[in-house]
mmCIF file of C-alpha atoms in Angstrom:
data_model
loop_
_atom_site.group_PDB
_atom_site.id
_atom_site.type_symbol
_atom_site.label_atom_id
_atom_site.label_comp_id
_atom_site.label_asym_id
_atom_site.label_seq_id
_atom_site.Cartn_x
_atom_site.Cartn_y
_atom_site.Cartn_z
ATOM 1 C CA MET A 256 0.064 -0.020 -0.133
ATOM 2 C CA GLU A 257 2.863 2.408 0.801
ATOM 3 C CA SER A 258 4.376 1.809 -2.641
ATOM 4 C CA LEU A 259 1.073 2.641 -4.211
ATOM 5 C CA ARG A 260 0.811 5.876 -2.171
ATOM 6 C CA VAL A 261 4.332 6.864 -3.402
ATOM 7 C CA PHE A 262 3.407 6.096 -6.992
ATOM 8 C CA MET A 263 0.365 8.464 -6.668
ATOM 9 C CA GLU A 264 2.506 11.121 -5.142
ATOM 10 C CA VAL A 265 4.805 10.923 -8.036
ATOM 11 C CA VAL A 266 2.074 11.166 -10.575
ATOM 12 C CA LEU A 267 0.515 14.214 -8.769
ATOM 13 C CA ALA A 268 3.901 15.887 -8.324
ATOM 14 C CA GLY A 269 5.034 15.247 -11.785
ATOM 15 C CA SER A 270 8.605 13.975 -10.775
ATOM 16 C CA LEU A 271 10.319 11.777 -8.244
ATOM 17 C CA SER A 272 12.200 14.687 -6.752
ATOM 18 C CA ALA A 273 9.027 16.667 -6.118
ATOM 19 C CA ALA A 274 7.286 13.772 -4.622
ATOM 20 C CA ALA A 275 10.300 13.148 -2.398
ATOM 21 C CA ARG A 276 10.116 16.681 -1.109
ATOM 22 C CA LYS A 277 6.469 16.425 -0.374
ATOM 23 C CA LEU A 278 6.885 13.220 1.397
ATOM 24 C CA GLY A 279 9.981 14.399 3.260
ATOM 25 C CA VAL A 280 12.168 11.540 2.079
ATOM 26 C CA ALA A 281 15.153 11.133 -0.313
ATOM 27 C CA THR A 282 14.594 10.718 -3.913
ATOM 28 C CA SER A 283 16.391 7.443 -3.755
ATOM 29 C CA ALA A 284 13.724 6.165 -1.281
ATOM 30 C CA VAL A 285 10.942 7.110 -3.802
ATOM 31 C CA SER A 286 12.799 5.433 -6.692
ATOM 32 C CA LYS A 287 13.200 2.215 -4.528
ATOM 33 C CA ARG A 288 9.492 2.159 -3.786
ATOM 34 C CA LEU A 289 8.551 2.580 -7.493
ATOM 35 C CA ALA A 290 10.902 -0.222 -8.433
ATOM 36 C CA GLN A 291 9.320 -2.529 -5.769
ATOM 37 C CA LEU A 292 5.896 -1.730 -7.136
ATOM 38 C CA GLU A 293 6.975 -2.351 -10.703
ATOM 39 C CA LYS A 294 8.671 -5.634 -9.818
ATOM 40 C CA GLY A 295 5.523 -6.867 -7.899
ATOM 41 C CA LEU A 296 3.369 -5.946 -10.859
ATOM 42 C CA GLY A 297 5.759 -7.205 -13.478
ATOM 43 C CA VAL A 298 5.289 -4.172 -15.735
ATOM 44 C CA PRO A 299 7.005 -0.687 -15.981
ATOM 45 C CA LEU A 300 4.692 2.092 -14.821
ATOM 46 C CA LEU A 301 6.915 5.142 -15.669
ATOM 47 C CA VAL A 302 9.235 6.049 -18.448
ATOM 48 C CA ARG A 303 11.853 8.439 -17.023
ATOM 49 C CA SER A 304 14.770 10.463 -18.395
ATOM 50 C CA SER A 305 16.863 13.069 -16.603
ATOM 51 C CA ARG A 306 14.424 15.869 -17.652
ATOM 52 C CA SER A 307 11.005 14.322 -18.116
ATOM 53 C CA MET A 308 8.642 11.517 -17.026
ATOM 54 C CA ARG A 309 5.591 9.957 -18.531
ATOM 55 C CA LEU A 310 3.247 7.202 -17.626
ATOM 56 C CA THR A 311 3.142 4.008 -19.566
ATOM 57 C CA ASP A 312 -0.197 2.551 -20.446
ATOM 58 C CA ALA A 313 -0.083 0.293 -17.308
ATOM 59 C CA GLY A 314 0.851 3.266 -15.296
ATOM 60 C CA GLN A 315 -2.050 5.308 -16.535
ATOM 61 C CA ALA A 316 -4.500 2.544 -15.763
ATOM 62 C CA LEU A 317 -3.162 2.143 -12.338
ATOM 63 C CA ALA A 318 -3.216 5.975 -11.767
ATOM 64 C CA GLU A 319 -6.847 6.136 -12.776
ATOM 65 C CA ARG A 320 -7.932 3.332 -10.276
ATOM 66 C CA ALA A 321 -5.442 3.735 -7.472
ATOM 67 C CA PRO A 322 -7.296 6.723 -5.705
ATOM 68 C CA SER A 323 -10.478 4.670 -5.124
ATOM 69 C CA ALA A 324 -8.498 1.606 -4.059
ATOM 70 C CA LEU A 325 -6.590 3.690 -1.470
ATOM 71 C CA ARG A 326 -9.878 5.227 -0.234
ATOM 72 C CA GLU A 327 -11.349 1.708 0.231
ATOM 73 C CA VAL A 328 -8.299 0.529 2.124
ATOM 74 C CA GLU A 329 -8.352 3.755 4.282
ATOM 75 C CA ASP A 330 -12.107 3.105 4.993
ATOM 76 C CA ALA A 331 -11.167 -0.465 6.061
ATOM 77 C CA PHE A 332 -8.444 0.842 8.447
ATOM 78 C CA ALA A 333 -10.801 3.493 9.833
ATOM 79 C CA SER A 334 -13.380 0.816 10.605
ATOM 80 C CA ALA A 335 -10.691 -1.230 12.342
ATOM 81 C CA ARG A 336 -9.648 1.837 14.452
ATOM 82 C CA GLU A 337 -13.232 2.335 15.594
ATOM 83 C CA LEU A 338 -12.921 -0.896 17.655
ATOM 84 C CA GLY A 339 -11.230 1.292 20.108
ATOM 85 C CA THR A 340 -13.436 2.722 23.017
ATOM 86 C CA ALA A 341 -12.504 6.349 22.840
ATOM 87 C CA THR A 342 -12.868 9.171 20.354
ATOM 88 C CA GLN A 343 -9.488 10.758 20.016
ATOM 89 C CA GLY A 344 -7.399 12.475 17.381
ATOM 90 C CA SER A 345 -7.403 15.866 15.684
ATOM 91 C CA VAL A 346 -9.742 17.803 13.363
ATOM 92 C CA ARG A 347 -8.582 20.671 11.121
ATOM 93 C CA VAL A 348 -11.457 22.891 10.060
ATOM 94 C CA SER A 349 -11.742 25.854 7.703
ATOM 95 C CA ALA A 350 -14.812 27.968 8.328
ATOM 96 C CA PRO A 351 -16.174 31.526 7.614
ATOM 97 C CA VAL A 352 -15.195 34.258 9.923
ATOM 98 C CA THR A 353 -18.546 35.555 11.017
ATOM 99 C CA LEU A 354 -20.246 32.161 11.364
ATOM 100 C CA THR A 355 -17.276 30.996 13.471
ATOM 101 C CA GLU A 356 -17.428 34.098 15.655
ATOM 102 C CA MET A 357 -21.200 33.824 16.263
ATOM 103 C CA HIS A 358 -21.865 30.101 16.338
ATOM 104 C CA LEU A 359 -18.956 27.732 15.510
ATOM 105 C CA ALA A 360 -16.560 28.840 18.210
ATOM 106 C CA PRO A 361 -19.033 28.298 21.050
ATOM 107 C CA LEU A 362 -20.205 25.064 19.599
ATOM 108 C CA THR A 363 -16.637 23.932 19.270
ATOM 109 C CA ALA A 364 -15.872 24.664 22.904
ATOM 110 C CA ASP A 365 -18.975 22.694 23.950
ATOM 111 C CA PHE A 366 -17.953 19.800 21.754
ATOM 112 C CA LEU A 367 -14.448 19.754 23.365
ATOM 113 C CA LEU A 368 -15.909 19.766 26.825
ATOM 114 C CA ALA A 369 -17.802 16.697 25.948
ATOM 115 C CA GLU A 370 -14.898 15.049 24.025
ATOM 116 C CA PRO A 371 -11.588 16.236 25.751
ATOM 117 C CA SER A 372 -9.465 13.768 23.919
ATOM 118 C CA VAL A 373 -10.158 15.405 20.533
ATOM 119 C CA ARG A 374 -8.104 18.266 19.282
ATOM 120 C CA VAL A 375 -9.789 20.910 16.952
ATOM 121 C CA GLU A 376 -7.849 23.504 14.894
ATOM 122 C CA LEU A 377 -10.377 26.120 13.661
ATOM 123 C CA VAL A 378 -8.951 28.288 10.799
ATOM 124 C CA VAL A 379 -11.217 31.178 9.905
ATOM 125 C CA ASP A 380 -11.131 32.385 6.310
ATOM 126 C CA ASP A 381 -14.132 33.450 4.068
ATOM 127 C CA ARG A 382 -12.345 32.145 0.883
ATOM 128 C CA PHE A 383 -13.007 28.650 -0.280
ATOM 129 C CA VAL A 384 -10.115 26.359 0.327
ATOM 130 C CA ASP A 385 -9.212 22.954 -1.160
ATOM 131 C CA PRO A 386 -9.195 20.487 1.822
ATOM 132 C CA VAL A 387 -6.819 18.105 0.191
ATOM 133 C CA LYS A 388 -4.293 20.756 -1.054
ATOM 134 C CA GLU A 389 -4.336 22.741 2.083
ATOM 135 C CA GLY A 390 -4.704 19.884 4.609
ATOM 136 C CA PHE A 391 -8.128 20.428 6.118
ATOM 137 C CA ASP A 392 -10.411 17.650 7.462
ATOM 138 C CA LEU A 393 -13.505 19.714 7.017
ATOM 139 C CA VAL A 394 -14.426 22.866 5.173
ATOM 140 C CA ILE A 395 -17.603 24.705 6.251
ATOM 141 C CA ARG A 396 -19.158 27.147 3.759
ATOM 142 C CA SER A 397 -22.482 28.270 2.284
ATOM 143 C CA GLY A 398 -23.200 26.332 -0.885
ATOM 144 C CA PRO A 399 -25.287 23.720 -2.754
ATOM 145 C CA ALA A 400 -25.571 20.231 -1.531
ATOM 146 C CA THR A 401 -23.448 18.683 -4.149
ATOM 147 C CA HIS A 402 -19.754 18.748 -5.068
ATOM 148 C CA VAL A 403 -17.715 16.904 -7.766
ATOM 149 C CA SER A 404 -14.999 15.429 -5.701
ATOM 150 C CA LEU A 405 -15.925 15.971 -1.990
ATOM 151 C CA VAL A 406 -18.463 14.433 0.299
ATOM 152 C CA VAL A 407 -21.116 17.192 1.325
ATOM 153 C CA LYS A 408 -23.137 17.109 4.520
ATOM 154 C CA LYS A 409 -25.883 19.706 4.984
ATOM 155 C CA LEU A 410 -25.681 21.327 8.471
ATOM 156 C CA ALA A 411 -28.327 23.964 8.279
ATOM 157 C CA ARG A 412 -30.367 25.986 5.884
ATOM 158 C CA ASP A 413 -28.915 29.240 4.733
ATOM 159 C CA SER A 414 -30.771 32.343 3.519
ATOM 160 C CA ARG A 415 -29.795 35.957 2.656
ATOM 161 C CA VAL A 416 -31.719 39.107 3.303
ATOM 162 C CA LEU A 417 -31.592 42.721 2.182
ATOM 163 C CA CYS A 418 -31.577 45.084 5.183
ATOM 164 C CA ALA A 419 -30.838 48.679 6.182
ATOM 165 C CA SER A 420 -31.128 50.749 9.285
ATOM 166 C CA PRO A 421 -34.332 52.851 9.907
ATOM 167 C CA ALA A 422 -32.066 55.965 9.806
ATOM 168 C CA TYR A 423 -30.841 55.157 6.277
ATOM 169 C CA LEU A 424 -34.191 54.437 4.908
ATOM 170 C CA SER A 425 -35.606 57.738 6.451
ATOM 171 C CA ARG A 426 -32.804 59.591 4.774
ATOM 172 C CA ALA A 427 -32.566 57.869 1.418
ATOM 173 C CA GLY A 428 -36.008 56.391 0.878
ATOM 174 C CA THR A 429 -37.290 52.767 0.815
ATOM 175 C CA PRO A 430 -36.891 50.631 -2.342
ATOM 176 C CA VAL A 431 -40.084 49.514 -3.742
ATOM 177 C CA THR A 432 -38.859 47.473 -6.686
ATOM 178 C CA PRO A 433 -35.639 45.560 -7.160
ATOM 179 C CA GLU A 434 -34.588 48.094 -9.842
ATOM 180 C CA ASP A 435 -34.728 50.747 -7.118
ATOM 181 C CA LEU A 436 -31.557 49.141 -5.539
ATOM 182 C CA SER A 437 -29.431 50.570 -8.335
ATOM 183 C CA ARG A 438 -30.075 54.100 -6.860
ATOM 184 C CA HIS A 439 -29.006 53.203 -3.377
ATOM 185 C CA ASN A 440 -25.807 52.765 -1.526
ATOM 186 C CA CYS A 441 -25.372 48.922 -1.590
ATOM 187 C CA MET A 442 -22.599 47.343 0.370
ATOM 188 C CA ARG A 443 -21.053 44.205 -0.892
ATOM 189 C CA HIS A 444 -18.984 41.178 0.510
ATOM 190 C CA SER A 445 -15.771 40.839 -1.294
ATOM 191 C CA PHE A 446 -15.938 36.993 -1.460
ATOM 192 C CA ASN A 447 -19.641 36.254 -1.543
ATOM 193 C CA ASP A 448 -20.637 39.109 -3.821
ATOM 194 C CA SER A 449 -17.666 39.813 -6.216
ATOM 195 C CA SER A 450 -19.809 40.609 -9.378
ATOM 196 C CA GLY A 451 -21.813 43.473 -8.061
ATOM 197 C CA ARG A 452 -24.980 41.893 -9.380
ATOM 198 C CA TRP A 453 -27.681 40.761 -6.964
ATOM 199 C CA ALA A 454 -29.990 38.002 -8.121
ATOM 200 C CA LEU A 455 -33.493 38.417 -6.795
ATOM 201 C CA ASN A 456 -36.730 36.433 -7.419
ATOM 202 C CA VAL A 457 -40.175 38.194 -7.347
ATOM 203 C CA GLU A 458 -43.071 35.869 -7.637
ATOM 204 C CA GLY A 459 -41.026 33.455 -9.796
ATOM 205 C CA HIS A 460 -39.519 36.103 -11.973
ATOM 206 C CA ARG A 461 -35.691 36.565 -11.757
ATOM 207 C CA HIS A 462 -34.252 40.001 -11.552
ATOM 208 C CA THR A 463 -30.529 40.698 -11.813
ATOM 209 C CA VAL A 464 -29.735 44.234 -10.483
ATOM 210 C CA LEU A 465 -26.377 45.881 -10.835
ATOM 211 C CA VAL A 466 -25.692 47.624 -7.583
ATOM 212 C CA ARG A 467 -23.030 50.200 -6.429
ATOM 213 C CA GLY A 468 -21.702 51.321 -3.115
ATOM 214 C CA ASN A 469 -18.865 53.129 -1.503
ATOM 215 C CA LEU A 470 -17.926 50.213 0.819
ATOM 216 C CA ARG A 471 -16.810 46.771 0.094
ATOM 217 C CA LEU A 472 -15.727 44.303 2.901
ATOM 218 C CA ASN A 473 -14.516 40.729 3.302
ATOM 219 C CA HIS A 474 -16.102 40.282 6.766
ATOM 220 C CA GLY A 475 -19.772 39.746 7.333
ATOM 221 C CA GLY A 476 -19.662 41.168 10.917
ATOM 222 C CA ALA A 477 -18.007 44.351 9.761
ATOM 223 C CA LEU A 478 -20.494 44.711 6.915
ATOM 224 C CA LYS A 479 -23.315 44.416 9.419
ATOM 225 C CA GLU A 480 -21.864 47.138 11.520
ATOM 226 C CA ALA A 481 -21.727 49.467 8.531
ATOM 227 C CA VAL A 482 -25.360 48.733 7.795
ATOM 228 C CA LEU A 483 -26.245 49.364 11.514
ATOM 229 C CA ARG A 484 -24.565 52.850 11.267
ATOM 230 C CA GLY A 485 -26.843 53.903 8.452
ATOM 231 C CA LEU A 486 -24.360 53.729 5.514
ATOM 232 C CA GLY A 487 -26.608 51.816 3.172
ATOM 233 C CA ILE A 488 -28.233 48.615 2.302
ATOM 234 C CA GLY A 489 -26.526 45.164 3.006
ATOM 235 C CA TYR A 490 -26.975 41.766 1.495
ATOM 236 C CA LEU A 491 -26.285 39.493 4.439
ATOM 237 C CA PRO A 492 -26.992 35.994 5.703
ATOM 238 C CA LEU A 493 -30.020 35.872 7.867
ATOM 239 C CA PHE A 494 -28.038 34.298 10.822
ATOM 240 C CA VAL A 495 -25.829 37.403 10.931
ATOM 241 C CA VAL A 496 -28.577 39.925 11.332
ATOM 242 C CA GLN A 497 -31.523 38.034 12.831
ATOM 243 C CA ASP A 498 -31.117 39.463 16.268
ATOM 244 C CA GLU A 499 -30.894 43.119 14.964
ATOM 245 C CA LEU A 500 -33.986 42.448 12.760
ATOM 246 C CA ALA A 501 -35.898 41.177 15.761
ATOM 247 C CA ARG A 502 -35.210 44.259 17.864
ATOM 248 C CA GLY A 503 -35.787 46.649 15.140
ATOM 249 C CA ALA A 504 -32.207 47.946 14.798
ATOM 250 C CA LEU A 505 -32.273 46.750 11.177
ATOM 251 C CA VAL A 506 -35.310 46.528 8.819
ATOM 252 C CA ARG A 507 -35.696 44.111 5.885
ATOM 253 C CA VAL A 508 -35.655 45.788 2.507
ATOM 254 C CA LEU A 509 -38.003 44.369 -0.175
ATOM 255 C CA PRO A 510 -39.143 41.604 2.204
ATOM 256 C CA GLU A 511 -41.392 39.938 -0.338
ATOM 257 C CA VAL A 512 -38.333 39.427 -2.584
ATOM 258 C CA VAL A 513 -36.419 36.137 -2.346
ATOM 259 C CA VAL A 514 -32.543 36.755 -2.474
ATOM 260 C CA GLU A 515 -31.135 33.926 -4.516
ATOM 261 C CA ALA A 516 -28.146 32.467 -2.580
ATOM 262 C CA PRO A 517 -26.601 29.241 -1.699
ATOM 263 C CA PRO A 518 -29.317 27.142 0.040
ATOM 264 C CA PHE A 519 -27.358 25.507 2.908
ATOM 265 C CA LEU A 520 -24.526 25.659 5.313
ATOM 266 C CA ILE A 521 -22.531 22.782 4.368
ATOM 267 C CA ALA A 522 -19.443 20.788 5.504
ATOM 268 C CA LEU A 523 -17.229 19.218 2.917
ATOM 269 C CA HIS A 524 -14.630 16.522 3.464
ATOM 270 C CA PRO A 525 -12.499 14.240 1.318
ATOM 271 C CA TYR A 526 -12.834 10.982 3.234
ATOM 272 C CA GLY A 527 -15.557 9.008 1.371
ATOM 273 C CA ARG A 528 -18.242 7.292 3.276
ATOM 274 C CA LYS A 529 -16.266 6.915 6.557
ATOM 275 C CA PRO A 530 -14.416 9.967 7.773
ATOM 276 C CA PRO A 531 -12.023 9.416 10.806
ATOM 277 C CA ARG A 532 -13.839 9.040 14.033
ATOM 278 C CA PRO A 533 -12.971 12.495 15.539
ATOM 279 C CA VAL A 534 -13.968 14.210 12.342
ATOM 280 C CA ARG A 535 -17.399 12.341 12.110
ATOM 281 C CA GLY A 536 -17.967 13.101 15.803
ATOM 282 C CA TYR A 537 -17.366 16.848 15.345
ATOM 283 C CA LEU A 538 -19.426 16.875 12.193
ATOM 284 C CA GLU A 539 -22.347 15.053 13.776
ATOM 285 C CA TYR A 540 -22.218 17.554 16.737
ATOM 286 C CA LEU A 541 -22.478 20.500 14.449
ATOM 287 C CA ALA A 542 -25.368 18.959 12.513
ATOM 288 C CA ALA A 543 -27.208 18.391 15.655
ATOM 289 C CA HIS A 544 -26.597 21.669 17.342
ATOM 290 C CA LEU A 545 -25.996 24.415 14.678
ATOM 291 C CA PRO A 546 -29.640 24.443 13.455
ATOM 292 C CA GLN A 547 -30.800 24.822 17.030
ATOM 293 C CA ARG A 548 -28.656 27.973 17.516
ATOM 294 C CA LEU A 549 -30.098 29.341 14.263
ATOM 295 C CA GLY A 550 -33.700 28.642 15.309
ATOM 296 C CA GLN A 551 -34.158 25.838 12.753
ATOM 297 C CA SER A 552 -35.153 22.241 12.966
ATOM 298 C CA PRO A 553 -32.282 19.811 12.249
ATOM 299 C CA MET A 554 -31.609 18.862 8.630
ATOM 300 C CA PRO A 555 -32.998 15.455 7.594
ATOM 301 C CA ARG A 556 -30.386 12.677 7.697
#
């Protein structure tokens, strides 16, 4: 199995030396592993020169099927490890800044009180990260419930609202139609709203409105503060502003309009059907408790 892993690292890295650097071993050790694999199979897998490398037909066939085979073996190992009595290990998580500040940080603390043998590293960043390339066990984001190469678990429903402070609406007027937004100061999130076009649905009819504003931020909490201070209209996740809406500090703009946005808060991981036990434990804890914090019922399993 180790020789197969080394072979896949060479394929992905493009050379023996690059694979050796990634694995933290000598190039000669990588070459030895490849030679053992080729000897065991009885066929050459790579054609190498001092400057280039290419897969043979046999190597290409193995490279196409090896990832799924490795995942199956890893799943088998994970099942064997679960015979232990305690959940232990580490979970490295990438999550959005504001969601973490408001909900994931306290939930993570509660989880660790219940599972003290687990270690969680929570890295906050609003940009989407590749869990495989950047070494994360889980990536939590807003998004659809499908992904080409990662496993997706729905944690909670997500929705976006247009909102402003009463002071701003008193000063600038209240939009009556989606097109009115183009005449207002509309503040945008750098990652979630990079195009400057807000997609809105009115009674089944889609409107795409080009908006402009004098402030653009990459932090949902800071964007909310600007809206609270009366700077303009914000396009924000409901979970960020639900308390302010409830107490009247903010008012929904065009409340009958559906803001088209990713439908769920999701967790993505690269582990197939059986993620490691600490990852699964943390994931199940979030799925059970995050909807409750957001005032929702749990997502169907």
